[in-house]
CSV table of C-alpha atoms in Angstrom, one decimal:
chain,number,residue,atom,x,y,z
A,1,MET,CA,25.0,74.6,9.2
A,2,MET,CA,26.6,76.4,12.2
A,3,SER,CA,24.7,79.9,12.5
A,4,LYS,CA,27.0,82.5,14.1
A,5,LYS,CA,25.3,82.8,17.6
A,6,LEU,CA,26.1,78.7,17.2
A,7,CYS,CA,29.3,79.8,16.4
A,8,ALA,CA,29.7,81.5,19.4
A,9,SER,CA,28.0,78.8,22.5
A,10,ILE,CA,30.6,76.5,20.9
A,11,LEU,CA,33.0,78.6,21.5
A,12,LYS,CA,32.1,79.3,24.3
A,13,SER,CA,32.1,75.7,25.3
A,14,VAL,CA,35.6,74.5,24.0
A,15,LYS,CA,37.9,76.9,26.4
A,16,ILE,CA,35.2,75.5,29.4
A,17,ILE,CA,36.0,71.6,28.4
A,18,ARG,CA,38.9,70.1,28.5
A,19,ARG,CA,39.3,66.7,27.5
A,20,GLN,CA,41.9,64.3,29.8
A,21,HIS,CA,44.4,62.2,28.2
A,22,ALA,CA,43.8,59.7,30.5
A,23,LYS,CA,40.6,57.8,29.3
A,24,PHE,CA,42.8,57.7,26.0
A,25,ILE,CA,46.1,56.8,26.8
A,26,LEU,CA,43.8,53.8,29.6
A,27,SER,CA,47.8,53.6,31.6
A,28,ARG,CA,51.5,54.5,31.0
A,29,SER,CA,51.6,50.0,31.4
A,30,MET,CA,50.5,49.7,27.7
A,31,SER,CA,53.4,49.7,25.8
A,32,SER,CA,51.0,50.9,22.2
A,33,LEU,CA,47.6,52.3,21.6
A,34,SER,CA,45.1,50.0,19.4
A,35,SER,CA,44.1,52.2,16.0
A,36,GLN,CA,42.4,52.0,12.7
A,37,GLU,CA,43.3,53.4,10.0
A,38,ILE,CA,41.7,54.0,6.3
A,39,LYS,CA,44.3,53.2,3.8
A,40,TYR,CA,44.2,51.9,0.0
A,41,LYS,CA,48.1,50.1,-1.4
A,42,GLU,CA,46.8,50.2,-5.1
A,43,HIS,CA,45.7,53.1,-7.1
A,44,GLY,CA,41.9,52.9,-9.0
A,45,ASP,CA,38.0,53.5,-7.6
A,46,PRO,CA,38.6,55.4,-3.6
A,47,ASN,CA,34.7,52.4,-3.8
A,48,SER,CA,36.4,49.3,-4.2
A,49,VAL,CA,40.9,50.0,-3.1
A,50,LEU,CA,40.1,51.8,0.0
A,51,TYR,CA,40.2,49.2,2.7
A,52,LEU,CA,39.8,49.7,7.0
A,53,GLU,CA,42.7,48.0,8.4
A,54,ASN,CA,43.4,47.3,12.2
A,55,CYS,CA,46.4,48.0,13.5
A,56,GLN,CA,48.8,48.6,17.1
A,57,VAL,CA,50.9,52.1,17.4
A,58,SER,CA,54.5,51.9,19.5
A,59,LYS,CA,54.2,54.5,21.9
A,60,THR,CA,57.8,54.5,22.5
A,61,LEU,CA,59.2,57.4,20.6
A,62,LYS,CA,61.6,59.1,18.7
A,63,PRO,CA,63.9,62.3,20.0
A,64,THR,CA,62.2,64.4,17.6
A,65,GLU,CA,58.2,62.1,17.3
A,66,VAL,CA,55.2,63.4,18.5
A,67,LEU,CA,52.4,60.9,19.3
A,68,VAL,CA,49.0,62.5,17.6
A,69,LYS,CA,45.0,61.6,18.5
A,70,MET,CA,43.4,61.9,15.3
A,71,LEU,CA,40.5,63.8,15.9
A,72,MET,CA,38.6,64.8,13.1
A,73,ALA,CA,39.6,64.8,9.2
A,74,PRO,CA,36.8,66.0,5.9
A,75,ILE,CA,37.2,64.2,2.9
A,76,ASN,CA,39.1,66.9,0.0
A,77,PRO,CA,38.4,66.2,-3.6
A,78,SER,CA,42.3,66.1,-2.9
A,79,ASP,CA,41.6,62.7,-1.1
A,80,ILE,CA,39.8,61.0,-3.9
A,81,ASN,CA,42.6,61.7,-6.0
A,82,MET,CA,45.4,60.5,-4.6
A,83,VAL,CA,43.3,58.3,-4.2
A,84,GLU,CA,42.7,57.3,-7.6
A,85,GLY,CA,45.7,58.3,-8.8
A,86,THR,CA,45.5,62.0,-10.5
A,87,TYR,CA,46.5,64.5,-7.6
A,88,HIS,CA,50.4,65.7,-8.9
A,89,MET,CA,52.1,64.1,-5.2
A,90,LEU,CA,52.0,60.8,-4.5
A,91,PRO,CA,52.3,59.0,-1.8
A,92,GLN,CA,54.2,55.9,-1.7
A,93,LEU,CA,52.1,53.2,-1.1
A,94,PRO,CA,50.0,51.2,1.1
A,95,ALA,CA,49.8,54.7,2.4
A,96,VAL,CA,46.3,56.0,4.9
A,97,CYS,CA,44.1,58.3,3.5
A,98,GLY,CA,43.6,62.0,4.3
A,99,ASN,CA,45.6,65.1,4.2
A,100,GLU,CA,44.0,67.0,5.8
A,101,GLY,CA,42.2,66.8,9.3
A,102,VAL,CA,43.4,68.2,13.2
A,103,GLY,CA,45.0,66.6,15.9
A,104,GLU,CA,45.8,66.5,20.0
A,105,VAL,CA,49.6,65.8,20.7
A,106,LEU,CA,49.2,62.9,23.9
A,107,ASP,CA,53.4,62.2,23.8
A,108,VAL,CA,56.4,64.2,22.8
A,109,GLY,CA,60.1,63.1,22.6
A,110,SER,CA,62.8,64.0,24.4
A,111,GLU,CA,64.4,66.7,21.7
A,112,VAL,CA,60.7,68.3,20.3
A,113,SER,CA,60.2,72.2,21.4
A,114,GLY,CA,57.2,73.9,21.0
A,115,LEU,CA,54.2,71.2,21.7
A,116,SER,CA,53.7,69.1,24.2
A,117,PRO,CA,50.6,67.0,25.6
A,118,GLY,CA,47.3,68.8,24.6
A,119,ASP,CA,48.0,70.9,21.5
A,120,TRP,CA,46.4,70.7,19.1
A,121,VAL,CA,48.4,70.2,15.3
A,122,ILE,CA,47.1,69.8,11.8
A,123,PRO,CA,49.4,68.3,9.2
A,124,ALA,CA,52.6,70.5,7.8
A,125,SER,CA,51.9,69.4,3.8
A,126,THR,CA,50.7,67.2,2.4
A,127,GLY,CA,50.0,63.0,2.6
A,128,PHE,CA,50.9,62.6,6.4
A,129,GLY,CA,47.2,60.1,6.1
A,130,THR,CA,44.5,61.6,8.8
A,131,TRP,CA,42.0,59.2,8.2
A,132,ARG,CA,42.9,57.4,11.5
A,133,ASN,CA,42.8,57.6,14.8
A,134,VAL,CA,47.0,57.9,15.7
A,135,ALA,CA,49.6,59.2,13.9
A,136,VAL,CA,53.5,59.1,14.5
A,137,SER,CA,55.1,62.1,13.1
A,138,ASP,CA,58.3,64.2,13.7
A,139,GLN,CA,57.4,67.1,14.9
A,140,GLU,CA,58.8,68.8,11.5
A,141,MET,CA,55.0,67.6,9.8
A,142,VAL,CA,52.9,69.5,11.9
A,143,ARG,CA,52.0,72.7,12.5
A,144,LYS,CA,51.0,73.7,15.9
A,145,VAL,CA,47.2,75.3,15.6
A,146,PRO,CA,45.3,76.9,18.7
A,147,ASN,CA,42.6,74.7,20.3
A,148,ASP,CA,40.0,77.6,21.5
A,149,VAL,CA,38.2,77.4,18.7
A,150,PRO,CA,36.0,74.6,17.6
A,151,ALA,CA,38.1,70.8,16.3
A,152,ILE,CA,35.3,71.4,12.7
A,153,SER,CA,37.3,75.0,11.5
A,154,ALA,CA,41.2,73.5,12.7
A,155,ALA,CA,40.8,70.4,10.9
A,156,THR,CA,39.0,72.3,8.0
A,157,ILE,CA,41.8,75.3,8.1
A,158,MET,CA,44.5,73.9,6.6
A,159,VAL,CA,43.1,73.7,2.9
A,160,ASN,CA,39.6,75.5,1.8
A,161,PRO,CA,40.7,78.7,3.8
A,162,CYS,CA,43.6,78.6,2.9
A,163,THR,CA,42.5,78.6,-0.4
A,164,ALA,CA,40.7,81.4,-0.8
A,165,TYR,CA,43.1,84.0,1.8
A,166,ARG,CA,46.0,83.7,-1.2
A,167,MET,CA,43.9,83.9,-3.6
A,168,LEU,CA,42.1,87.1,-2.3
A,169,LYS,CA,45.5,88.3,-1.8
A,170,ASP,CA,48.0,87.5,-4.3
A,171,PHE,CA,46.9,87.6,-7.8
A,172,VAL,CA,46.1,90.9,-7.8
A,173,CYS,CA,45.4,94.2,-5.4
A,174,LEU,CA,42.8,95.1,-4.1
A,175,HIS,CA,41.0,97.6,-2.9
A,176,GLU,CA,38.1,98.2,-0.6
A,177,GLY,CA,34.2,97.9,-3.0
A,178,ASP,CA,35.9,96.5,-5.5
A,179,SER,CA,34.3,93.1,-6.7
A,180,VAL,CA,35.5,89.1,-7.6
A,181,ILE,CA,33.6,86.8,-9.3
A,182,GLN,CA,33.7,83.1,-8.2
A,183,ASN,CA,31.8,80.2,-9.9
A,184,GLY,CA,31.6,76.9,-7.5
A,185,ALA,CA,30.7,79.6,-4.8
A,186,ASN,CA,29.0,77.0,-2.3
A,187,SER,CA,31.6,74.6,-2.4
A,188,ALA,CA,34.5,75.1,0.9
A,189,VAL,CA,36.2,77.3,-1.0
A,190,GLY,CA,33.7,79.3,-2.2
A,191,GLN,CA,31.7,79.4,1.6
A,192,ALA,CA,35.4,81.2,2.7
A,193,VAL,CA,36.0,83.9,-0.1
A,194,ILE,CA,32.7,85.1,0.8
A,195,GLN,CA,33.2,85.8,4.0
A,196,ILE,CA,36.4,87.0,4.3
A,197,ALA,CA,35.9,88.9,1.3
A,198,ARG,CA,32.9,90.4,3.4
A,199,GLU,CA,35.6,91.3,6.3
A,200,TRP,CA,37.9,92.7,4.1
A,201,GLY,CA,35.4,95.6,2.4
A,202,PHE,CA,35.0,93.7,-1.4
A,203,LYS,CA,32.2,92.6,-3.0
A,204,THR,CA,31.6,89.7,-4.8
A,205,ILE,CA,29.3,87.6,-7.3
A,206,ASN,CA,28.9,85.0,-6.7
A,207,VAL,CA,27.4,81.4,-9.6
A,208,VAL,CA,26.6,78.4,-8.4
A,209,ARG,CA,24.3,75.4,-10.0
A,210,ASN,CA,21.0,76.1,-10.4
A,211,ARG,CA,19.3,72.9,-7.9
A,212,PRO,CA,15.6,72.9,-6.3
A,213,ASP,CA,16.7,74.7,-3.2
A,214,ILE,CA,18.4,77.4,-4.8
A,215,ASP,CA,16.2,80.2,-3.2
A,216,GLN,CA,17.8,77.9,0.2
A,217,LEU,CA,21.4,77.7,-0.2
A,218,THR,CA,21.5,81.7,-2.3
A,219,ASP,CA,19.4,82.8,0.9
A,220,TYR,CA,22.7,81.0,3.1
A,221,LEU,CA,25.7,82.4,0.9
A,222,LYS,CA,23.7,85.7,1.6
A,223,SER,CA,24.1,85.2,5.5
A,224,LEU,CA,27.7,84.6,5.1
A,225,GLY,CA,28.0,87.7,3.5
A,226,ALA,CA,27.7,87.6,-0.4
A,227,THR,CA,26.7,90.3,-2.3
A,228,HIS,CA,25.0,88.4,-5.4
A,229,VAL,CA,24.1,84.9,-6.1
A,230,VAL,CA,23.2,83.6,-9.8
A,231,THR,CA,22.8,80.4,-11.4
A,232,GLU,CA,24.9,79.2,-14.8
A,233,GLU,CA,21.7,80.6,-16.7
A,234,PHE,CA,21.6,83.8,-15.5
A,235,ALA,CA,25.4,84.3,-15.5
A,236,ARG,CA,25.3,83.7,-19.6
A,237,SER,CA,21.8,86.3,-19.8
A,238,HIS,CA,21.6,90.3,-20.1
A,239,GLN,CA,20.1,91.0,-17.6
A,240,MET,CA,24.4,89.7,-15.6
A,241,LYS,CA,25.6,92.2,-18.2
A,242,GLU,CA,23.5,94.2,-16.3
A,243,LEU,CA,24.1,93.2,-13.0
A,244,VAL,CA,27.9,93.7,-13.5
A,245,LYS,CA,27.2,97.3,-14.6
A,246,SER,CA,25.3,98.4,-11.0
A,247,MET,CA,28.4,97.5,-9.7
A,248,GLY,CA,29.6,100.7,-10.1
A,249,SER,CA,32.8,98.8,-12.4
A,250,PRO,CA,33.4,94.9,-13.2
A,251,PRO,CA,35.0,92.8,-11.3
A,252,LYS,CA,39.3,92.2,-11.1
A,253,LEU,CA,39.3,88.9,-10.3
A,254,ALA,CA,37.4,85.6,-10.7
A,255,PHE,CA,38.1,81.9,-9.0
A,256,ASN,CA,37.0,79.0,-11.1
A,257,THR,CA,36.9,75.9,-9.6
A,258,ILE,CA,34.2,74.6,-12.4
A,259,GLY,CA,36.4,75.1,-16.1
A,260,GLY,CA,34.6,74.4,-19.1
A,261,ASP,CA,31.8,76.9,-20.3
A,262,SER,CA,31.1,77.8,-16.1
A,263,ALA,CA,35.5,80.0,-15.9
A,264,THR,CA,34.7,80.6,-20.5
A,265,ASN,CA,31.6,83.3,-18.8
A,266,MET,CA,32.8,84.5,-16.4
A,267,ILE,CA,36.2,85.9,-17.8
A,268,LYS,CA,33.1,88.5,-19.8
A,269,HIS,CA,33.0,89.5,-17.0
A,270,LEU,CA,36.2,90.9,-16.5
A,271,ASN,CA,37.6,94.1,-16.3
A,272,SER,CA,40.4,94.6,-18.2
A,273,LYS,CA,43.4,93.7,-17.3
A,274,GLY,CA,41.5,91.0,-15.1
A,275,VAL,CA,42.8,87.9,-13.0
A,276,MET,CA,41.5,84.9,-13.4
A,277,VAL,CA,42.4,82.5,-11.3
A,278,THR,CA,42.0,79.0,-11.2
A,279,TYR,CA,42.3,76.5,-8.5
A,280,GLY,CA,39.5,73.4,-9.9
A,281,GLY,CA,38.1,71.4,-12.1
A,282,MET,CA,34.5,69.8,-11.9
A,283,SER,CA,33.7,69.6,-14.6
A,284,LYS,CA,36.6,68.5,-16.4
A,285,LYS,CA,36.3,70.0,-18.9
A,286,PRO,CA,39.5,72.6,-20.5
A,287,VAL,CA,39.8,77.1,-19.8
A,288,THR,CA,39.3,78.1,-23.3
A,289,VAL,CA,39.5,82.3,-23.3
A,290,SER,CA,38.3,84.3,-26.9
A,291,THR,CA,41.5,85.9,-29.0
A,292,GLY,CA,39.6,89.1,-27.8
A,293,ALA,CA,39.3,88.4,-23.8
A,294,LEU,CA,42.9,88.7,-24.1
A,295,ILE,CA,44.0,90.8,-26.5
A,296,PHE,CA,41.8,93.3,-26.1
A,297,LYS,CA,41.1,93.2,-21.9
A,298,ARG,CA,44.6,92.4,-21.6
A,299,VAL,CA,43.1,89.5,-19.5
A,300,ARG,CA,45.2,86.8,-17.8
A,301,LEU,CA,44.5,83.4,-16.1
A,302,THR,CA,46.9,81.9,-13.4
A,303,GLY,CA,46.3,78.3,-11.3
A,304,TYR,CA,46.8,78.2,-7.6
A,305,TRP,CA,48.0,75.4,-5.4
A,306,ASN,CA,47.4,75.2,-2.4
A,307,ALA,CA,49.1,72.4,-1.6
A,308,LYS,CA,52.4,74.2,-3.4
A,309,TRP,CA,51.9,77.0,-2.1
A,310,VAL,CA,52.2,75.8,1.8
A,311,GLN,CA,55.7,73.3,0.6
A,312,GLU,CA,57.2,76.6,-1.2
A,313,ASN,CA,56.8,78.9,2.2
A,314,LYS,CA,57.0,76.8,5.4
A,315,GLU,CA,59.3,79.4,6.2
A,316,ASN,CA,57.2,82.9,4.9
A,317,PRO,CA,56.5,85.0,8.3
A,318,GLU,CA,53.6,84.7,5.6
A,319,LEU,CA,52.3,81.4,6.0
A,320,VAL,CA,51.9,82.0,10.0
A,321,ARG,CA,50.7,85.9,9.6
A,322,MET,CA,48.1,84.0,7.4
A,323,PHE,CA,47.2,80.8,9.8
A,324,ASP,CA,46.9,84.0,12.6
A,325,ASP,CA,44.0,86.0,10.5
A,326,LEU,CA,42.1,82.8,9.5
A,327,PHE,CA,41.8,82.2,12.9
A,328,ASP,CA,41.1,85.8,14.7
A,329,LEU,CA,38.4,85.7,12.0
A,330,VAL,CA,36.9,82.2,13.2
A,331,ARG,CA,36.8,83.1,17.0
A,332,GLU,CA,35.5,86.4,15.6
A,333,CYS,CA,32.2,84.0,13.9
A,334,LYS,CA,33.2,85.5,10.7
A,335,LEU,CA,34.7,81.9,9.4
A,336,LEU,CA,31.8,79.8,9.6
A,337,PRO,CA,33.3,76.4,9.1
A,338,PRO,CA,31.1,73.8,6.3
A,339,VAL,CA,28.2,73.0,6.2
A,340,SER,CA,29.4,68.8,7.9
A,341,GLU,CA,27.5,65.3,7.9
A,342,THR,CA,30.1,63.7,10.3
A,343,PHE,CA,31.1,59.4,9.8
A,344,SER,CA,32.7,57.5,12.2
A,345,LEU,CA,35.7,55.4,10.6
A,346,SER,CA,34.0,51.8,10.4
A,347,ASP,CA,31.3,53.9,8.3
A,348,PHE,CA,34.3,55.6,5.9
A,349,LYS,CA,32.8,53.2,2.9
A,350,VAL,CA,29.6,55.2,3.1
A,351,ALA,CA,31.2,58.4,3.6
A,352,VAL,CA,33.8,57.9,0.4
A,353,LYS,CA,30.2,57.0,-1.4
A,354,SER,CA,28.5,60.6,-0.5
A,355,SER,CA,31.3,62.4,-0.8
A,356,LEU,CA,31.2,61.4,-4.7
A,357,GLU,CA,27.7,62.3,-5.1
A,358,GLY,CA,26.4,64.9,-7.3
A,359,TYR,CA,24.4,67.8,-5.5
A,360,LYS,CA,27.0,67.6,-2.5
A,361,GLY,CA,24.6,69.6,0.2
A,362,SER,CA,27.6,69.2,2.6
A,363,LYS,CA,30.9,68.5,3.7
A,364,LYS,CA,32.0,65.3,4.8
A,365,VAL,CA,34.2,64.6,7.9
A,366,PHE,CA,35.7,61.6,10.4
A,367,VAL,CA,35.4,62.0,13.7
A,368,MET,CA,37.6,60.0,16.1
A,369,ASP,CA,36.8,61.4,19.4
A,370,ASP,CA,32.5,61.3,20.2
A,371,SER,CA,33.4,63.8,22.3
A,372,LEU,CA,33.6,66.3,19.8
């Protein structure tokens, strides 16, 4: 796991060491670049339908196109759901897998503005296809990001930290000292919630599943800024009521990524007029709420889908402000990237299988640049 000291060391190295484009481009006389792509041409079990394809990517660009060398790309649940065909947004098949990642601009078309070779970019929307070495894209399909931060932070900024940021900001007007409760707190979104909430002065109650290394996990989440870390079993006990009472007032906001009994139980601990935001459904069980909670506590249930928010707010200055705020936290080592395990594209079968296993202790990330 990355400590703040290690984060600071990496940031210092990033500012000093810059990769050389010539090493990858090889020669201006070459008309194309070799690339590996992880693709699927039918929906189904990712362990069965994904395959690796070797191809040549032309270096000849249209006026508004950019040539991008992918650096890193994580495996997210939405990537898996898209392959399975259960995600709400699906690309045309065959498709390159991967919705999130960071790449380096190698070349730009004659009419491209605001991007130059050496810049880092992330996808501007879902369906980019990040699990590959090289991509050619219209400039509107990518967003420039700072290249003075660790690549792992840039590669994982678009989905989880943005989800945490928006959920903390858009649903309840929180003030310093207010509290938030969340399940799945050890997830990448959960870890981002903990860190951003700490910086904004909010307290957090973080519910996780019990496990053999629960003490180690608790210590880690508290090192990120968690106020309390409790198990699902504790959250259903009388002791949980005492813990909530000790915080002064019940949480105004809850984040649910589990569903089922875990979500129902969090509602019991919400303040009057509290809001529960659902952004995932890991248990694949519905969210249920008692009639009393709706009538007498007047709680509100809603949902958040980051891909849709980004799609609807491409021209919103708030989108730029969000990324500026998040990258400032990264530079200050106040927003650490999730604990990660890295893989090459050629090891995609192992990476995907590992990402589907329970009790995931780390995010699985493809690394396409050996110097990272």
